[in-house]
Each structure stands twice: as structure tokens, then as C-alpha cells.
Short mmCIF file of C-alpha atoms in Angstrom, two decimals:
data_model
loop_
_atom_site.label_atom_id
_atom_site.label_comp_id
_atom_site.label_asym_id
_atom_site.label_seq_id
_atom_site.Cartn_x
_atom_site.Cartn_y
_atom_site.Cartn_z
CA MET A 23 -26.27 204.93 198.34
CA ALA A 24 -29.54 202.59 199.22
CA LEU A 25 -31.94 201.68 196.83
CA LEU A 26 -33.97 200.76 198.88
CA GLU A 27 -34.26 201.26 202.93
CA LEU A 28 -36.52 199.53 205.32
CA THR A 29 -36.96 201.92 208.54
CA ASP A 30 -38.06 200.57 212.25
CA ILE A 31 -40.63 198.31 210.05
CA GLU A 32 -43.23 196.39 212.07
CA PHE A 33 -45.97 194.76 210.88
CA ASN A 34 -48.74 191.69 212.74
CA TYR A 35 -50.87 189.20 211.21
CA SER A 36 -53.82 189.34 213.80
CA ASP A 37 -52.05 188.86 217.00
CA ARG A 38 -48.65 187.69 215.44
CA GLU A 39 -46.28 190.19 215.52
CA LEU A 40 -43.50 189.78 212.60
CA TYR A 41 -41.08 192.70 212.78
CA LYS A 42 -39.63 195.27 216.04
CA SER A 43 -38.50 197.53 214.35
CA ALA A 44 -36.47 196.70 211.63
CA SER A 45 -34.50 197.86 209.06
CA LEU A 46 -32.76 196.97 205.96
CA LYS A 47 -30.77 199.22 203.56
CA LEU A 48 -29.71 197.35 199.76
CA ASN A 49 -26.92 198.97 197.74
CA VAL A 50 -26.21 199.63 194.72
CA GLY A 51 -24.80 197.15 192.70
CA GLU A 52 -25.43 194.87 196.07
CA HIS A 53 -25.76 191.28 195.79
CA ALA A 54 -27.88 190.28 198.99
CA VAL A 55 -29.79 187.62 200.56
CA LEU A 56 -32.74 187.22 203.08
CA VAL A 57 -32.71 184.60 205.53
CA GLY A 58 -34.32 182.75 208.12
CA ALA A 59 -36.87 179.86 209.55
CA ASN A 60 -40.02 178.98 208.16
CA GLY A 61 -42.34 181.41 209.07
CA VAL A 62 -40.13 184.43 210.89
CA GLY A 63 -41.16 186.49 207.60
CA LYS A 64 -39.32 186.70 204.61
CA SER A 65 -42.07 186.59 201.73
CA THR A 66 -43.94 189.62 203.77
CA LEU A 67 -40.52 191.77 203.98
CA LEU A 68 -40.75 191.52 200.28
CA SER A 69 -44.61 192.13 199.86
CA LEU A 70 -44.03 195.51 202.02
CA ALA A 71 -40.97 196.16 199.89
CA VAL A 72 -43.00 195.90 196.46
CA GLY A 73 -45.93 198.27 198.32
CA ASP A 74 -48.22 194.86 198.45
CA LEU A 75 -48.64 195.09 201.89
CA ARG A 76 -48.30 198.24 204.02
CA PRO A 77 -46.39 198.15 207.09
CA ASP A 78 -48.00 199.20 210.53
CA LYS A 79 -45.11 201.43 211.81
CA GLY A 80 -42.02 202.13 209.92
CA LYS A 81 -41.10 203.01 206.77
CA VAL A 82 -40.34 201.93 203.39
CA SER A 83 -38.03 204.02 200.96
CA TRP A 84 -36.97 203.53 197.27
CA GLU A 85 -34.40 206.17 195.51
CA PRO A 86 -36.10 208.02 193.02
CA HIS A 87 -36.27 206.23 189.40
CA VAL A 88 -34.90 202.94 190.59
CA THR A 89 -36.66 200.18 189.15
CA TYR A 90 -37.14 196.65 190.34
CA SER A 91 -38.81 193.57 189.25
CA TYR A 92 -40.40 191.02 191.62
CA LEU A 93 -40.65 187.09 191.63
CA ASP A 94 -43.32 186.46 194.40
CA GLN A 95 -44.23 182.66 195.42
CA GLN A 96 -47.78 183.12 194.11
CA LEU A 97 -47.38 185.11 191.11
CA LYS A 98 -50.30 185.31 189.31
CA VAL A 99 -50.19 186.18 185.67
CA LYS A 100 -52.80 185.45 182.40
CA GLN A 101 -52.16 182.29 181.40
CA ASP A 102 -53.76 182.35 177.81
CA MET A 103 -51.07 184.31 175.96
CA PRO A 104 -48.24 182.09 174.25
CA LEU A 105 -44.60 182.39 175.95
CA GLU A 106 -43.37 184.05 173.27
CA GLN A 107 -45.24 187.10 173.14
CA TYR A 108 -44.66 187.23 177.04
CA LEU A 109 -40.73 187.37 176.77
CA TYR A 110 -40.92 189.96 174.30
CA GLY A 111 -43.23 191.89 175.87
CA VAL A 112 -40.33 193.34 178.14
CA TYR A 113 -39.33 194.59 174.87
CA GLU A 114 -43.00 195.92 173.79
CA GLU A 115 -41.64 200.09 173.62
CA LEU A 116 -39.01 198.61 170.73
CA PHE A 117 -41.76 197.27 168.99
CA GLN A 118 -43.33 199.79 168.74
CA LYS A 119 -41.06 202.19 167.54
CA GLU A 120 -39.74 199.17 165.34
CA ARG A 121 -43.55 200.06 163.95
CA ARG A 122 -43.86 203.85 163.24
CA MET A 123 -39.87 203.03 161.57
CA GLU A 124 -41.55 201.15 158.96
CA GLU A 125 -44.66 203.46 158.75
CA LEU A 126 -42.18 206.18 158.10
CA TYR A 127 -40.56 204.14 155.44
CA GLU A 128 -43.98 203.54 153.51
CA GLU A 129 -44.83 207.33 153.97
CA ALA A 130 -41.82 208.08 152.10
CA ALA A 131 -41.75 205.94 149.93
CA LEU A 132 -44.23 207.52 148.16
CA GLY A 133 -42.02 210.61 146.92
CA ASN A 134 -44.70 212.97 148.15
CA ASP A 135 -42.78 216.53 149.29
CA GLY A 136 -41.30 216.12 152.75
CA TYR A 137 -40.15 212.42 151.92
CA GLU A 138 -36.06 213.43 153.47
CA LYS A 139 -37.91 214.07 156.35
CA LEU A 140 -40.14 211.18 156.95
CA LEU A 141 -36.16 209.29 156.43
CA ASP A 142 -33.98 211.58 158.41
CA LYS A 143 -36.67 210.40 161.27
CA ALA A 144 -37.14 206.93 160.47
CA MET A 145 -33.19 206.30 160.27
CA LYS A 146 -33.17 208.08 164.04
CA ILE A 147 -35.24 205.31 165.03
CA GLY A 148 -33.33 202.48 163.43
CA ASP A 149 -30.18 204.30 165.32
CA TYR A 150 -32.49 203.85 168.84
CA LEU A 151 -32.84 200.54 167.78
CA ASN A 152 -29.13 199.21 167.05
CA GLU A 153 -28.18 201.00 169.89
CA ASN A 154 -30.57 199.17 172.24
CA GLY A 155 -30.44 196.13 171.46
CA PHE A 156 -33.20 195.20 169.46
CA TYR A 157 -32.13 193.68 166.42
CA ALA A 158 -30.29 191.35 168.79
CA LEU A 159 -33.14 190.32 171.05
CA GLN A 160 -34.27 187.43 169.54
CA GLU A 161 -30.94 185.81 170.58
CA LYS A 162 -31.24 187.10 174.15
CA VAL A 163 -34.83 185.80 174.87
CA GLY A 164 -33.24 182.52 173.35
CA ARG A 165 -29.89 182.38 175.13
CA LEU A 166 -32.18 183.55 178.00
CA SER A 167 -35.14 181.31 177.80
CA ASP A 168 -32.23 178.25 176.80
CA GLY A 169 -30.63 178.49 179.54
CA LEU A 170 -33.92 177.75 182.13
CA GLY A 171 -34.75 175.19 180.10
CA LEU A 172 -37.45 176.72 177.84
CA GLY A 173 -36.93 175.03 174.13
CA LYS A 174 -37.97 177.08 171.04
CA GLU A 175 -40.96 174.59 171.08
CA LYS A 176 -41.84 175.75 174.65
CA LEU A 177 -42.52 179.66 173.16
CA ARG A 178 -44.93 178.91 171.06
CA GLN A 179 -47.04 177.12 174.04
CA PRO A 180 -49.78 179.13 175.95
CA LEU A 181 -48.58 179.88 179.66
CA HIS A 182 -51.28 177.51 180.70
CA GLU A 183 -50.24 174.66 179.03
CA LEU A 184 -46.89 174.60 180.37
CA SER A 185 -45.78 172.82 183.28
CA SER A 186 -46.33 174.41 187.03
CA GLY A 187 -42.56 174.45 186.98
CA GLU A 188 -41.76 175.64 183.49
CA ARG A 189 -44.47 178.66 184.44
CA GLU A 190 -42.65 179.53 187.14
CA LYS A 191 -39.10 179.03 184.73
CA ALA A 192 -41.30 181.75 182.53
CA TYR A 193 -41.89 184.60 185.53
CA LEU A 194 -38.34 184.22 186.02
CA CYS A 195 -37.32 184.40 182.41
CA LYS A 196 -38.71 187.45 181.95
CA MET A 197 -37.81 189.10 185.45
CA LEU A 198 -34.37 188.54 184.14
CA LEU A 199 -34.99 190.25 181.03
CA GLU A 200 -36.29 193.48 182.38
CA GLU A 201 -32.68 194.00 183.81
CA HIS A 202 -34.08 196.16 186.43
CA ASP A 203 -31.81 197.71 188.80
CA VAL A 204 -33.53 195.45 192.00
CA LEU A 205 -34.14 192.02 191.06
CA LEU A 206 -36.51 190.67 194.04
CA MET A 207 -36.33 187.00 194.28
CA ASP A 208 -38.91 184.63 196.41
CA GLU A 209 -37.55 181.05 196.21
CA PRO A 210 -36.37 181.41 192.58
CA THR A 211 -34.82 177.95 192.73
CA ASN A 212 -38.01 176.03 193.16
CA PHE A 213 -39.04 174.68 190.21
CA LEU A 214 -35.00 174.43 188.28
CA ASP A 215 -33.10 171.86 187.88
CA GLN A 216 -29.42 171.86 189.30
CA PHE A 217 -27.59 172.39 185.95
CA GLN A 218 -30.85 175.49 185.65
CA VAL A 219 -29.40 176.64 189.44
CA ALA A 220 -25.73 176.11 187.98
CA TRP A 221 -26.69 178.47 185.02
CA LEU A 222 -28.95 180.77 187.48
CA GLU A 223 -25.87 181.11 189.84
CA ASN A 224 -23.69 182.44 186.93
CA TYR A 225 -25.96 184.82 185.58
CA LEU A 226 -26.45 186.04 189.18
CA ASN A 227 -23.17 186.74 190.02
CA SER A 228 -22.33 188.64 186.72
CA TYR A 229 -25.08 190.35 187.29
CA PRO A 230 -24.10 194.56 187.21
CA LYS A 231 -27.01 195.34 189.54
CA ALA A 232 -28.40 194.65 193.09
CA PHE A 233 -30.66 191.68 193.99
CA LEU A 234 -32.54 190.46 197.14
CA VAL A 235 -33.14 186.80 197.36
CA VAL A 236 -34.85 185.05 199.70
CA SER A 237 -34.49 180.95 199.36
CA HIS A 238 -33.76 177.45 201.31
CA ASP A 239 -31.14 176.25 198.91
CA GLU A 240 -28.05 177.11 201.18
CA ALA A 241 -25.51 175.55 198.40
CA PHE A 242 -27.12 178.52 196.24
CA LEU A 243 -26.84 180.80 198.37
CA GLU A 244 -23.14 180.14 199.39
CA LYS A 245 -22.22 180.86 195.49
CA ILE A 246 -24.02 183.99 195.05
CA ALA A 247 -24.39 185.88 198.22
CA GLN A 248 -21.99 188.76 199.25
CA VAL A 249 -24.11 190.23 202.30
CA VAL A 250 -26.17 188.05 204.53
CA PHE A 251 -29.67 189.70 206.25
CA CYS A 252 -30.58 187.52 208.54
CA LEU A 253 -34.49 187.79 209.95
CA GLU A 254 -34.48 186.36 213.34
CA ASN A 255 -36.46 187.69 216.57
CA GLY A 256 -38.45 190.48 214.47
CA VAL A 257 -34.80 192.00 214.02
CA ILE A 258 -32.73 192.11 210.92
CA THR A 259 -28.93 191.37 211.03
CA ARG A 260 -26.41 192.67 207.73
CA TYR A 261 -23.56 190.22 207.85
CA LYS A 262 -20.57 191.41 205.28
CA GLY A 263 -19.88 187.84 203.73
CA THR A 264 -20.49 184.68 201.83
CA PHE A 265 -23.45 182.52 203.42
CA GLY A 266 -20.60 180.37 204.44
CA GLU A 267 -19.01 183.33 206.74
CA TYR A 268 -22.05 184.12 207.96
CA LEU A 269 -23.29 181.36 209.20
CA LEU A 270 -19.69 180.97 211.65
CA GLN A 271 -19.97 184.76 212.49
CA HIS A 272 -23.90 184.45 213.50
CA GLU A 273 -22.88 180.98 215.70
CA LEU A 274 -20.72 183.31 217.19
CA ASP A 275 -22.69 186.91 217.69
CA LYS A 276 -25.55 184.41 219.53
CA GLU A 277 -22.94 183.01 222.27
CA GLN A 278 -22.15 186.26 222.49
CA TYR A 279 -25.88 187.25 223.09
CA LYS A 280 -26.11 184.38 225.49
CA LYS A 281 -23.23 185.38 227.70
CA ASN A 282 -24.04 189.01 227.85
CA TYR A 283 -27.69 187.84 228.70
CA GLU A 284 -26.88 186.31 230.92
CA ALA A 285 -24.43 188.75 232.36
CA GLN A 286 -27.33 191.21 232.93
CA GLN A 287 -29.66 189.19 234.16
CA ARG A 288 -27.42 187.88 237.11
CA TYR A 289 -26.87 192.27 237.61
CA ILE A 290 -30.62 192.83 237.81
CA LYS A 291 -31.25 190.06 240.06
CA LYS A 292 -28.04 191.07 242.69
CA GLU A 293 -29.39 194.89 242.69
CA GLU A 294 -33.09 193.54 243.08
CA GLN A 295 -31.76 191.67 246.41
CA PHE A 296 -30.01 194.93 247.52
CA ILE A 297 -32.84 197.13 246.99
CA ALA A 298 -34.63 194.80 248.62
CA ALA A 299 -32.69 194.32 251.53
CA HIS A 300 -32.54 197.99 251.87
CA ILE A 301 -35.34 199.80 251.11
CA VAL A 302 -36.97 199.55 254.54
CA ARG A 303 -33.65 200.50 256.31
CA ALA A 304 -33.39 204.48 257.38
CA THR A 305 -29.57 204.57 256.13
CA SER A 306 -29.38 202.79 252.89
CA ALA A 307 -32.52 203.69 252.08
CA LYS A 308 -31.82 206.34 250.00
CA ALA A 309 -28.71 204.80 248.02
CA ALA A 310 -31.87 201.50 247.49
CA LYS A 311 -33.85 203.90 245.44
CA SER A 312 -30.42 205.40 243.77
CA HIS A 313 -30.16 201.38 242.52
CA ARG A 314 -34.26 200.88 241.38
CA ALA A 315 -33.50 204.12 239.28
CA ARG A 316 -31.05 203.05 237.90
CA LEU A 317 -32.21 199.36 237.52
CA ALA A 318 -35.76 201.48 235.94
CA HIS A 319 -33.76 202.92 232.86
CA LEU A 320 -31.52 200.10 232.05
CA GLU A 321 -32.48 198.51 228.25
CA VAL A 322 -33.49 195.01 229.67
CA MET A 323 -32.20 192.46 226.26
CA ASP A 324 -34.62 190.07 224.95
CA ALA A 325 -34.45 186.50 226.06
CA PRO A 326 -32.21 184.53 223.62
CA SER A 327 -33.89 182.90 220.56
CA LYS A 328 -35.27 179.25 221.81
CA ASP A 329 -34.93 176.86 218.78
CA GLU A 330 -37.46 177.27 216.72
CA GLY A 331 -39.30 173.97 218.00
CA ASN A 332 -38.23 170.61 217.00
CA VAL A 333 -40.03 169.14 213.03
CA HIS A 334 -40.65 165.45 213.26
CA PHE A 335 -41.90 163.56 210.13
CA ASN A 336 -42.59 159.94 210.69
CA PHE A 337 -44.71 158.10 208.04
CA PRO A 338 -46.57 155.06 209.59
CA PHE A 339 -45.45 151.65 207.73
CA THR A 340 -47.92 148.03 207.55
CA LYS A 341 -46.04 145.29 206.22
CA ASP A 342 -43.82 143.80 202.99
CA VAL A 343 -45.97 142.41 200.64
CA GLY A 344 -43.30 141.10 198.72
CA GLN A 345 -39.59 141.45 196.70
CA LYS A 346 -41.48 143.55 193.69
CA PRO A 347 -43.45 146.12 194.19
CA LEU A 348 -42.97 147.95 191.38
CA GLU A 349 -42.36 146.87 188.09
CA VAL A 350 -42.59 149.30 184.84
CA ASN A 351 -42.57 147.54 181.17
CA GLU A 352 -42.20 149.78 178.30
CA LEU A 353 -44.41 152.24 179.56
CA VAL A 354 -45.69 155.28 177.40
CA ILE A 355 -46.53 159.01 179.22
CA GLY A 356 -48.12 161.90 177.44
CA TYR A 357 -51.62 163.27 177.29
CA ASP A 358 -51.92 163.76 173.39
CA LYS A 359 -48.12 162.38 172.54
CA PRO A 360 -45.50 160.50 174.02
CA LEU A 361 -43.33 162.79 176.70
CA LEU A 362 -40.49 160.17 176.68
CA SER A 363 -39.36 156.81 175.14
CA PRO A 364 -40.98 153.65 176.83
CA ILE A 365 -39.69 153.68 180.82
CA SER A 366 -38.78 150.30 182.41
CA PHE A 367 -37.38 149.55 185.83
CA LEU A 368 -38.09 147.44 188.49
CA LEU A 369 -38.37 148.94 192.40
CA LYS A 370 -37.33 146.26 194.51
CA LYS A 371 -38.18 146.11 197.93
CA GLY A 372 -37.21 148.47 200.83
CA GLU A 373 -35.29 150.69 197.22
CA LYS A 374 -34.96 154.09 197.22
CA ILE A 375 -34.71 155.82 194.06
CA ALA A 376 -35.23 159.28 192.81
CA ILE A 377 -36.26 160.59 189.66
CA LEU A 378 -34.51 163.00 188.04
CA GLY A 379 -35.06 165.20 184.56
CA GLN A 380 -35.85 169.00 183.60
CA ASN A 381 -38.92 170.33 184.57
CA GLY A 382 -41.74 169.82 181.58
CA VAL A 383 -39.76 166.11 180.46
CA GLY A 384 -42.34 164.15 181.89
CA LYS A 385 -41.82 163.40 185.59
CA SER A 386 -44.68 164.36 187.66
CA THR A 387 -47.00 163.10 184.27
CA PHE A 388 -44.81 159.85 185.05
CA ILE A 389 -45.92 159.91 188.27
CA LYS A 390 -49.67 160.85 187.88
CA THR A 391 -50.04 157.82 185.38
CA ILE A 392 -48.44 155.02 187.34
CA LEU A 393 -50.36 156.55 190.21
CA GLY A 394 -54.05 155.79 187.88
CA GLN A 395 -54.15 159.59 187.54
CA ILE A 396 -53.87 160.11 184.05
CA PRO A 397 -53.52 156.83 181.29
CA SER A 398 -50.75 155.68 179.72
CA LEU A 399 -50.61 155.44 176.12
CA GLY A 400 -48.59 152.23 175.94
CA GLY A 401 -46.70 149.20 178.01
CA SER A 402 -47.92 149.04 181.68
CA TYR A 403 -47.39 148.78 185.29
CA LYS A 404 -47.79 147.00 187.76
CA TRP A 405 -48.18 147.24 191.75
CA LEU A 406 -47.69 144.12 193.70
CA ASP A 407 -51.06 143.03 195.74
CA GLY A 408 -51.23 145.19 198.92
CA ILE A 409 -49.04 147.99 198.67
CA GLU A 410 -50.76 150.66 200.50
CA LEU A 411 -49.30 154.71 198.91
CA ASN A 412 -48.90 157.43 200.71
CA TYR A 413 -48.38 160.04 198.46
CA TYR A 414 -47.24 163.71 198.35
CA GLY A 415 -47.93 166.04 194.89
CA GLN A 416 -46.64 169.39 194.18
CA ASP A 417 -49.92 170.52 192.75
CA GLU A 418 -52.24 170.02 194.81
CA LYS A 419 -55.14 173.02 195.18
CA ILE A 420 -55.41 173.95 198.58
CA ASP A 421 -58.41 176.94 199.63
CA LEU A 422 -55.86 179.48 200.80
CA GLU A 423 -58.76 180.92 203.26
CA MET A 424 -58.69 177.35 205.41
CA SER A 425 -56.94 177.16 208.22
CA PRO A 426 -54.45 173.96 208.32
CA PHE A 427 -55.93 173.09 212.17
CA ASP A 428 -59.20 172.90 209.49
CA TYR A 429 -57.25 170.97 206.36
CA ILE A 430 -56.52 168.29 208.62
CA HIS A 431 -59.21 168.44 210.42
CA ASN A 432 -61.59 167.74 206.98
CA ILE A 433 -58.85 165.21 205.82
CA TYR A 434 -59.09 163.48 209.04
CA PRO A 435 -62.78 164.24 210.61
CA ASN A 436 -62.77 162.10 213.80
CA LEU A 437 -59.54 163.12 215.76
CA THR A 438 -59.96 165.22 217.73
CA ASN A 439 -59.25 169.12 218.17
CA THR A 440 -56.04 168.10 220.57
CA GLU A 441 -54.72 165.03 218.62
CA VAL A 442 -54.87 167.84 214.87
CA ARG A 443 -52.72 170.04 216.91
CA THR A 444 -50.52 167.63 217.78
CA LEU A 445 -50.48 166.40 214.32
CA LEU A 446 -49.38 169.94 213.09
CA GLY A 447 -46.98 171.10 215.92
CA ALA A 448 -44.83 167.97 215.13
CA VAL A 449 -44.24 168.87 212.11
CA GLY A 450 -43.38 172.98 213.15
CA VAL A 451 -46.76 174.26 212.44
CA LYS A 452 -47.80 175.64 216.44
CA LYS A 453 -49.87 177.41 218.22
CA GLU A 454 -51.42 180.11 216.48
CA LEU A 455 -50.10 179.23 213.34
CA ALA A 456 -52.67 176.25 213.32
CA LEU A 457 -55.61 178.84 212.98
CA ARG A 458 -54.39 181.33 210.60
CA LYS A 459 -55.22 181.15 207.13
CA MET A 460 -52.97 179.22 204.76
CA LYS A 461 -52.27 182.96 202.82
CA GLU A 462 -51.04 183.86 205.88
CA LEU A 463 -48.14 181.23 206.28
CA SER A 464 -45.08 181.09 204.58
CA GLY A 465 -44.62 178.56 202.14
CA GLY A 466 -42.58 176.13 204.26
CA GLU A 467 -45.50 176.39 206.89
CA MET A 468 -48.06 175.36 204.02
CA THR A 469 -45.81 172.30 203.11
CA LYS A 470 -45.23 171.39 206.67
CA ALA A 471 -49.31 170.86 206.94
CA ARG A 472 -49.38 168.96 204.04
CA LEU A 473 -46.90 166.57 204.93
CA ALA A 474 -48.60 166.29 208.37
CA VAL A 475 -51.33 164.91 206.47
CA MET A 476 -48.84 161.65 205.64
CA THR A 477 -47.45 161.25 208.91
CA ARG A 478 -50.98 160.13 209.81
CA LYS A 479 -51.26 157.87 207.03
CA LYS A 480 -50.23 153.79 207.09
CA SER A 481 -48.22 152.61 204.05
CA ASN A 482 -45.46 150.58 202.39
CA PHE A 483 -44.57 152.79 199.69
CA LEU A 484 -44.26 156.41 199.75
CA VAL A 485 -44.21 158.53 196.52
CA PHE A 486 -42.56 162.45 196.65
CA ASP A 487 -43.11 164.83 193.78
CA GLU A 488 -40.81 167.68 194.78
CA PRO A 489 -41.38 167.49 199.07
CA THR A 490 -38.38 169.99 200.22
CA ASN A 491 -40.07 173.77 197.60
CA HIS A 492 -40.02 176.36 200.96
CA LEU A 493 -38.24 174.03 203.40
CA ASP A 494 -35.82 175.83 205.89
CA GLN A 495 -33.15 172.92 206.37
CA LYS A 496 -34.37 171.96 209.58
CA ALA A 497 -37.16 170.38 207.85
CA LYS A 498 -34.97 168.90 205.29
CA ASP A 499 -33.07 167.34 207.46
CA ALA A 500 -36.53 166.18 209.25
CA LEU A 501 -37.58 164.78 206.20
CA PHE A 502 -34.63 163.15 204.95
CA GLU A 503 -34.39 161.66 208.08
CA ALA A 504 -37.89 160.21 208.15
CA ILE A 505 -37.75 158.92 205.00
CA GLU A 506 -34.19 157.41 205.40
CA ASN A 507 -35.89 155.10 208.08
CA TYR A 508 -38.97 154.10 206.24
CA PRO A 509 -38.73 150.17 205.51
CA GLY A 510 -40.69 150.68 202.44
CA ALA A 511 -39.97 151.97 199.01
CA VAL A 512 -39.89 155.27 197.62
CA ILE A 513 -40.00 157.17 194.81
CA ILE A 514 -38.75 160.93 195.00
CA VAL A 515 -39.01 163.74 192.31
CA SER A 516 -36.91 166.24 193.40
CA HIS A 517 -34.35 169.12 191.78
CA GLU A 518 -32.26 168.99 195.56
CA LYS A 519 -29.11 167.40 195.18
CA ASP A 520 -28.29 168.26 198.11
CA PHE A 521 -31.42 166.19 199.73
CA TYR A 522 -31.83 163.26 197.37
CA ASP A 523 -27.73 162.58 197.30
CA GLY A 524 -27.22 159.82 199.71
CA LEU A 525 -30.52 158.70 200.64
CA VAL A 526 -31.41 156.78 197.32
CA ASP A 527 -30.11 153.64 196.76
CA TYR A 528 -30.22 154.98 192.40
CA GLU A 529 -31.10 157.81 189.97
CA LEU A 530 -33.82 157.60 187.24
CA LYS A 531 -32.93 159.90 184.71
CA PHE A 532 -36.15 161.12 182.72
#
């Protein structure tokens, strides 16, 4: 039985056609993933499924009484409530029943007539609470929040005091606590470290209900997928099996489609040549017309999809300035109080390091401290004279009404229109995408636009704070190559071991 069915969906952003009669069916208990290159419409498809957007054509159908939870890339939640209140809000109905039970017991304690009926009602509510796991909620919430790296001390903090990664994990935790019939998740691993990703893999594999996950983390997809939906050329193809099995079959399907297309093109050319040669001859005009009628009814195959376009990053290097570009000595980071023990290390010429640690431990705070964006609480850090930094931060605030073209032009006003388009095109933001509002782009396309800014700036030291969030594998590979070829020193904050492993000289764990 299909819990969710999208039938012959068509949807356009301005003049950009995302889908051509795309269809998808998610059945009871299926563990499915939705894959495709940046910008093909994966996040938009989830928005259509939950009704945030309406298709231009086609139908979205949910089985009656099916419940779902939706984890958006840009979820908006009130930020002033404590995390504990936010998570326990899932069980508000049970807490209301508990309050009613206590009221009934208090009324019965007065000894008035009818107290036995009051006691009976209270006991029935107690039985209901017990059957629905009310008295194990604390253990349940604690197990999920701990698994996602949200310790007890975080539960008392308002959401706005948490780091961006911790808030994302809070949203994910609440979604899992709801235990709805269908989980719809858009990039759930973006802010998880490798241990939390492993925890989520185990949780999803044991989840008895259905889910549909959008992710570019191929190692994660390989662990959780039983069904793969591939969105390509505006249509959705369903593959049964693991992500690895999908990759193999997808390549075979593409090769077979190419052969069929080429065979059909040869047939069409041959028929057109016959028609052209015989349509004017009295003796064979009838046959030519017959061939033309047959050709007119032929369902012509679309040309095989071309490569999505090269993605190329290059970070211009200036010159070496010495053997010790960065020295950190007993540095204490934090805001009101220290987040970590004092940090000391020496980064040498040309070295590349990865900074690892759980969300909220202080990785981004460390980066902002050595960049001078926030003051240290003690110790010191020293950049070598002549260091020219090029920095990618994960929390940059972008005007979503602005286009990538305007975004680049505001930063580099002296560039010509052609130069701006060339800069964006090199990183995969091509043609009309450059003029589309940021809010209409995928997370990967926005990330590419931000990285494009860095490809114009000369430097001898790169700093990246979670640069791979939302990027597809092709873009990750291009970024890996650019950093690998960069002759200067590099600091990378990343939760993706598959990305930094083999790239860095050593890891610094916070």
C-alpha cells in the first residue's frame, strides 16, 4: 500500500522546468532515499509532498490518516523556548492527561460524594499513560538526545543559545521522537559528526516505519537505503536495493538508453532519407506517405542527459611567507566561560589539518577566535606577517532575495557581467541559475556560489568551516582536488571523514 504517491508531477520555477510527469510511490515500511545532482529538484519535491508548494500539474496523494514528519534544510522554529520544552512538546497530550489525573486525585482526596468515580477515572488515565510509555519518557528523550550529541546541560538552554549545528540536531531529535508513519528528511547528516551519523544509521535501520531521505553523503546512503529514487532529466526512476547496487544498475541503464537512442536516431534518419527520395515519385509516393505517417506517430526518445557540467574550483595562491604561518599557544576560547582546555599547536608551511569534534564543542568558536571575530579568554595565537586569508564560514547570512549574480557583483563590483557569469559557471552555477533568487536554489547551488567568491581571492592560507554541506559528490571531488593542489596551509572543519581523510596531514580533535 502506498502511503505517499506523487503522480505525473510537473513544476516550474519561472522558465525552469524541474519535472516531466515525475512519479514516486512510497510504500508501507520502505526505507527509501532520493538522489540526484545539485539543483535537479530534490528538496522541492519534498516541499511538494508536504504541501508547502503546489505542482503545476499532477497529483500528490497521502493515504488517509497517515502522519509524517518533515525535516527541512531551512526549518523555522521559535528560538526562545528551552530545548527541553521543545522536545517534550511532542508529548503535550500525555502531559495534559497527567495534569487531569492529578486534579481528579485531588478532588477525590476531599472525600466528597462520588470520590470513588473520581478515583476510577484517575486510575484509567494512569493506565493510559503507562500503556503509552509516559513514565519512560525521560529515558527515551535522553537516549535520543544523547545519541545526537545533545547532553543534559543543553536541555536547559534556549534554542537561540545553541550553535546552528545543535539546533539542527534538536529539530532532528524532535522529529524522531514523534515516530510518525513517514519521516521526510532533507540532508539530516549535515551537522552530525561521524559517531552521530553512525547512531542515526542504526536508528533508521531499526525504524519500523517508512522514510524518504535526501542526502549527498554516499556512505550514509549505502547504510540506510533499501529503495533508491533517482531524479534525473525531470523524471524519477525507482531502484530496488542498496545505494551501491543502484550505482551499478544506473550506469548499465544509462548505457542501454544511449544505445537505444542512437539506434532510434539511425532509424529516423533512414526513414527521412527514404521519404525525401520517394515522396515526389508517383510510383512510390504512397509508400513514402506511409513511412511519414509511421514516423509521425513515433515516440521520439529524449537525448541522453549530458554531464551536468564540469565543476571546477581553484584558489589562487600568492606566495610563501615562512615556515610557521600559525602558532597557537595555550589559547582559551569561549564567550562567558571557556569551552575547552587551552589549545596549543604549530601549523607549518603547506600543512593541511582537520579540526574534529562534536557540534557545540567549540570548533567554529576557535576559527572565529583566530580570525579575530571574537576575543580570546586567554593565551595567544600568532599569524606570520604576510599571511593572506581566504575563509569559508558555515554561518554566513545571505539575502535569499538576491541572485548569485548580484551576490558576486556586490563583493566584486569591478567585475564585468561576463566575468561574473564565468566565475559562477566554473563552479556549476550556469545560465539562468545565476539570475535566480537564492531562495529558489538548492543548498548545493548556494554553497557553490559562496565558494565562487573564494576562487577570485588570492591567498596563502585557506580556512573552511563545513564547506561540503549540501554539495553533491561531483562538487566534493572538485573541492577536494582544489584543496589538495593548493600549496599554502589549510584548516578544515568537517564532519565528513570521507572528504578530509587522505587530504589532511593530521587531525586536531577538540
